[in-house]
Amino acid sequence: MGRYLKVIRLFWSAAISAEMEYRVNFIIATLSSVGNLAGSLFSLSLFYRTGYTFSDWKWEAALIVVGIYTLLQGFAETFLSPNLNRIVRHVQEGTLDFILLKPIRSQFWLSSHTVSPWGVSDLIFGTIIIIYAGNRLGLGITDYLVSIPALFFGLVILYSLWFMLGATSIWFVKIYNVTEVLRGLLEAGRFPMVAYPAAFRIFFTFVVPVAFLTTIPAEAMLGRTQISWVIGAGILALVLFIVSSRFWRFALRYYTSASS
């Protein structure tokens, strides 16, 4: 474990140093984050502007869902997108050969080789929204801590789904449209699941587990969710992580490499 932590430190320090050469990108990323957040708040306000509220979800509670969704966006832009979207390029250019020859697990290398600071603004804005809404609702530090396991499970679920889509590039090579479809489905997480009809709630819970990414962590923070849902999120996260690892090893059987 210590060796892997040292490798991550070397990876990320080099990546941040390289990204800092283009500091104007941070301003652009921040403006983009402000625009996305404004869009989320505006969309949510369309439901509440006439006094309508989702069942048991008043404005401040729904804001926590928006904040968690923004955090997930920041996590994806900081850690997932800069790493997992490059799997396609490694397969196309044959550089995956060199990764497979390295003395560390290829999934670890592909998942952590770089980091982008341009998603930090989403992480900051998401945290601010959660704290603001939590203060309005009278939440304490214990309420925030209780939601950490559910939020962590959501991050693992998101990573596992994204990595498995990236692994399919070994067969299909160009999968950019597929990842955009995943992004589009995940945008449903910016609203509480009760905002959708029953059929959509079932789809976003048991088919594409969007509910486990935002709504369940928010309910855990609000003290509403049953412990069985958090346990279910943990089991789902573990299963998807194991499946993603085994799916990657399965996909490598069909990788012919650039030299063969």
Coordinates of N, CA, C and O in Angstrom, one line a residue, residues 132-207:
Y132 N -24.3 25.5 3.3 CA -25.3 26.5 3.3 C -26.7 25.9 3.6 O -27.4 26.3 4.5
A133 N -27.0 24.9 2.8 CA -28.3 24.2 3.0 C -28.4 23.5 4.4 O -29.4 23.5 5.0
G134 N -27.3 22.9 4.8 CA -27.3 22.2 6.1 C -27.5 23.2 7.2 O -28.2 22.9 8.2
N135 N -26.9 24.4 7.1 CA -27.1 25.4 8.2 C -28.5 25.8 8.2 O -29.1 26.1 9.3
R136 N -29.1 26.0 7.1 CA -30.5 26.4 7.1 C -31.4 25.3 7.7 O -32.5 25.6 8.2
L137 N -31.0 24.1 7.5 CA -31.8 23.0 8.1 C -31.4 22.6 9.5 O -32.0 21.7 10.1
G138 N -30.4 23.3 10.0 CA -30.0 23.0 11.4 C -29.2 21.7 11.5 O -29.2 21.1 12.6
L139 N -28.5 21.2 10.5 CA -27.7 20.0 10.6 C -26.4 20.3 11.4 O -25.8 21.3 11.3
G140 N -26.0 19.2 12.1 CA -24.8 19.3 12.8 C -23.6 18.5 12.2 O -23.8 17.8 11.2
I141 N -22.5 18.5 12.8 CA -21.3 17.8 12.2 C -21.6 16.3 12.1 O -21.1 15.6 11.2
T142 N -22.4 15.8 13.1 CA -22.7 14.4 13.1 C -23.5 14.0 11.8 O -23.3 12.9 11.2
D143 N -24.4 14.9 11.4 CA -25.2 14.6 10.2 C -24.3 14.5 9.0 O -24.6 13.7 8.1
Y144 N -23.3 15.4 8.9 CA -22.4 15.3 7.8 C -21.6 14.1 7.8 O -21.4 13.4 6.7
L145 N -21.1 13.7 9.0 CA -20.2 12.5 9.1 C -21.0 11.2 8.7 O -20.5 10.3 8.1
V146 N -22.3 11.2 9.1 CA -23.1 10.0 8.8 C -23.2 9.7 7.4 O -23.3 8.6 6.9
S147 N -23.2 10.8 6.6 CA -23.4 10.7 5.1 C -22.2 10.3 4.4 O -22.2 9.9 3.2
I148 N -21.0 10.3 5.0 CA -19.7 10.1 4.3 C -19.7 8.6 3.8 O -19.3 8.5 2.6
P149 N -20.1 7.6 4.5 CA -20.1 6.2 3.9 C -20.9 6.2 2.6 O -20.5 5.6 1.6
A150 N -22.1 6.7 2.7 CA -23.0 6.6 1.5 C -22.4 7.4 0.3 O -22.5 7.0 -0.8
L151 N -21.8 8.6 0.6 CA -21.2 9.4 -0.4 C -20.0 8.6 -1.0 O -19.8 8.6 -2.2
F152 N -19.2 8.0 -0.2 CA -18.0 7.2 -0.6 C -18.5 6.1 -1.5 O -17.9 5.8 -2.6
F153 N -19.5 5.4 -1.1 CA -20.1 4.3 -2.0 C -20.5 4.8 -3.3 O -20.3 4.2 -4.3
G154 N -21.1 6.0 -3.3 CA -21.5 6.6 -4.6 C -20.3 6.9 -5.5 O -20.4 6.7 -6.7
L155 N -19.2 7.3 -4.9 CA -18.0 7.6 -5.7 C -17.5 6.3 -6.3 O -17.1 6.3 -7.5
V156 N -17.5 5.2 -5.5 CA -17.0 4.0 -6.0 C -17.9 3.4 -7.2 O -17.4 2.9 -8.2
I157 N -19.2 3.6 -7.0 CA -20.1 3.2 -8.0 C -19.9 3.9 -9.3 O -19.8 3.3 -10.4
L158 N -19.7 5.2 -9.2 CA -19.5 6.1 -10.4 C -18.2 5.7 -11.1 O -18.1 5.5 -12.3
Y159 N -17.1 5.5 -10.3 CA -15.8 5.1 -10.9 C -16.0 3.7 -11.6 O -15.5 3.6 -12.7
S160 N -16.6 2.8 -11.0 CA -16.7 1.4 -11.5 C -17.5 1.4 -12.9 O -17.0 0.8 -13.8
L161 N -18.6 2.2 -12.9 CA -19.3 2.3 -14.2 C -18.5 2.9 -15.3 O -18.5 2.4 -16.4
W162 N -17.8 4.0 -14.9 CA -17.0 4.7 -15.9 C -15.8 3.9 -16.4 O -15.5 3.8 -17.6
F163 N -15.2 3.1 -15.5 CA -14.1 2.3 -15.9 C -14.5 1.2 -16.8 O -13.8 0.9 -17.8
M164 N -15.6 0.5 -16.5 CA -16.1 -0.5 -17.4 C -16.4 0.0 -18.8 O -16.1 -0.7 -19.8
L165 N -17.0 1.2 -18.8 CA -17.2 1.8 -20.2 C -15.9 2.0 -20.9 O -15.8 1.8 -22.1
G166 N -14.9 2.5 -20.1 CA -13.6 2.7 -20.7 C -13.0 1.4 -21.2 O -12.3 1.4 -22.3
A167 N -13.2 0.3 -20.5 CA -12.6 -0.9 -20.9 C -13.2 -1.5 -22.2 O -12.5 -2.2 -22.9
T168 N -14.4 -1.1 -22.5 CA -15.0 -1.6 -23.8 C -14.3 -1.0 -25.0 O -14.6 -1.5 -26.1
S169 N -13.4 0.0 -24.8 CA -12.7 0.6 -26.0 C -11.8 -0.5 -26.6 O -11.4 -0.3 -27.7
I170 N -11.5 -1.5 -25.9 CA -10.6 -2.6 -26.5 C -11.4 -3.3 -27.6 O -10.7 -3.7 -28.6
W171 N -12.7 -3.3 -27.6 CA -13.5 -3.8 -28.7 C -13.9 -2.8 -29.7 O -13.9 -2.9 -30.9
F172 N -14.4 -1.7 -29.1 CA -15.1 -0.7 -29.9 C -14.3 0.6 -30.2 O -14.6 1.4 -31.1
V173 N -13.1 0.7 -29.6 CA -12.1 1.8 -29.8 C -12.7 3.2 -29.5 O -12.3 3.8 -28.5
K174 N -13.7 3.6 -30.2 CA -14.3 5.0 -30.0 C -15.5 4.8 -29.2 O -16.6 4.4 -29.7
I175 N -15.5 5.3 -27.9 CA -16.6 5.1 -27.0 C -17.0 6.5 -26.4 O -17.7 6.5 -25.4
Y176 N -16.5 7.6 -27.0 CA -16.8 8.9 -26.5 C -18.3 9.1 -26.3 O -18.8 9.7 -25.4
N177 N -19.1 8.7 -27.3 CA -20.5 8.9 -27.3 C -21.2 8.1 -26.1 O -22.1 8.6 -25.5
V178 N -20.6 6.9 -25.8 CA -21.1 6.1 -24.7 C -20.9 6.8 -23.4 O -21.8 6.9 -22.5
T179 N -19.7 7.4 -23.2 CA -19.5 8.1 -21.9 C -20.4 9.4 -21.8 O -20.8 9.7 -20.7
E180 N -20.7 10.0 -22.9 CA -21.6 11.1 -22.9 C -23.0 10.7 -22.5 O -23.7 11.4 -21.8
V181 N -23.4 9.5 -23.0 CA -24.7 9.0 -22.6 C -24.7 8.8 -21.1 O -25.7 9.1 -20.4
L182 N -23.6 8.2 -20.5 CA -23.5 8.0 -19.1 C -23.7 9.4 -18.4 O -24.4 9.5 -17.4
R183 N -22.9 10.4 -18.8 CA -23.0 11.7 -18.2 C -24.5 12.2 -18.3 O -25.0 12.8 -17.3
G184 N -25.2 12.0 -19.4 CA -26.5 12.5 -19.5 C -27.4 11.8 -18.5 O -28.3 12.4 -17.9
L185 N -27.3 10.5 -18.3 CA -28.1 9.7 -17.4 C -27.8 10.2 -15.9 O -28.7 10.3 -15.1
L186 N -26.5 10.5 -15.7 CA -26.2 10.9 -14.3 C -26.7 12.3 -14.0 O -26.9 12.6 -12.8
E187 N -27.0 13.1 -15.0 CA -27.6 14.4 -14.7 C -29.0 14.3 -14.0 O -29.5 15.2 -13.4
A188 N -29.6 13.1 -14.1 CA -30.9 12.9 -13.4 C -30.7 13.0 -11.9 O -31.6 13.2 -11.2
G189 N -29.4 12.8 -11.5 CA -29.1 12.9 -10.0 C -29.1 14.3 -9.4 O -29.0 14.4 -8.2
R190 N -29.3 15.3 -10.2 CA -29.3 16.6 -9.7 C -30.7 16.9 -9.0 O -30.8 17.9 -8.3
F191 N -31.7 16.1 -9.1 CA -32.9 16.2 -8.4 C -33.2 15.0 -7.5 O -32.7 13.9 -7.8
P192 N -33.9 15.2 -6.4 CA -34.3 14.0 -5.6 C -35.1 13.0 -6.5 O -35.8 13.4 -7.4
M193 N -35.0 11.7 -6.2 CA -35.7 10.7 -7.0 C -37.2 10.9 -7.0 O -37.8 10.4 -7.9
V194 N -37.7 11.5 -6.0 CA -39.2 11.6 -5.9 C -39.7 12.6 -7.0 O -40.9 12.7 -7.2
A195 N -38.8 13.3 -7.6 CA -39.2 14.2 -8.7 C -39.6 13.5 -9.9 O -40.2 14.1 -10.8
Y196 N -39.3 12.2 -10.0 CA -39.6 11.4 -11.2 C -40.7 10.5 -11.0 O -41.0 10.1 -9.9
P197 N -41.4 10.1 -12.1 CA -42.5 9.1 -12.0 C -41.9 7.8 -11.5 O -40.7 7.5 -11.5
A198 N -42.8 6.9 -11.0 CA -42.4 5.6 -10.4 C -41.5 4.8 -11.3 O -40.5 4.2 -10.9
A199 N -41.9 4.7 -12.6 CA -41.1 3.9 -13.5 C -39.7 4.4 -13.7 O -38.7 3.7 -13.7
F200 N -39.5 5.8 -13.7 CA -38.2 6.4 -13.8 C -37.4 6.1 -12.5 O -36.2 5.9 -12.5
R201 N -38.1 6.2 -11.3 CA -37.4 5.9 -10.1 C -36.9 4.5 -10.0 O -35.7 4.3 -9.5
I202 N -37.6 3.6 -10.5 CA -37.1 2.2 -10.5 C -35.9 2.1 -11.5 O -34.9 1.4 -11.1
F203 N -36.0 2.7 -12.6 CA -34.9 2.7 -13.6 C -33.6 3.3 -13.0 O -32.5 2.7 -13.1
F204 N -33.7 4.5 -12.4 CA -32.6 5.2 -11.8 C -32.1 4.6 -10.5 O -31.1 5.1 -9.9
T205 N -32.8 3.6 -10.0 CA -32.3 2.9 -8.8 C -31.8 1.5 -9.0 O -30.7 1.2 -8.5
F206 N -32.4 0.8 -9.9 CA -32.1 -0.6 -10.1 C -31.4 -0.9 -11.4 O -30.8 -2.0 -11.6
V207 N -31.5 0.0 -12.4 CA -30.9 -0.2 -13.7 C -29.7 0.6 -13.8 O -28.5 0.1 -14.0

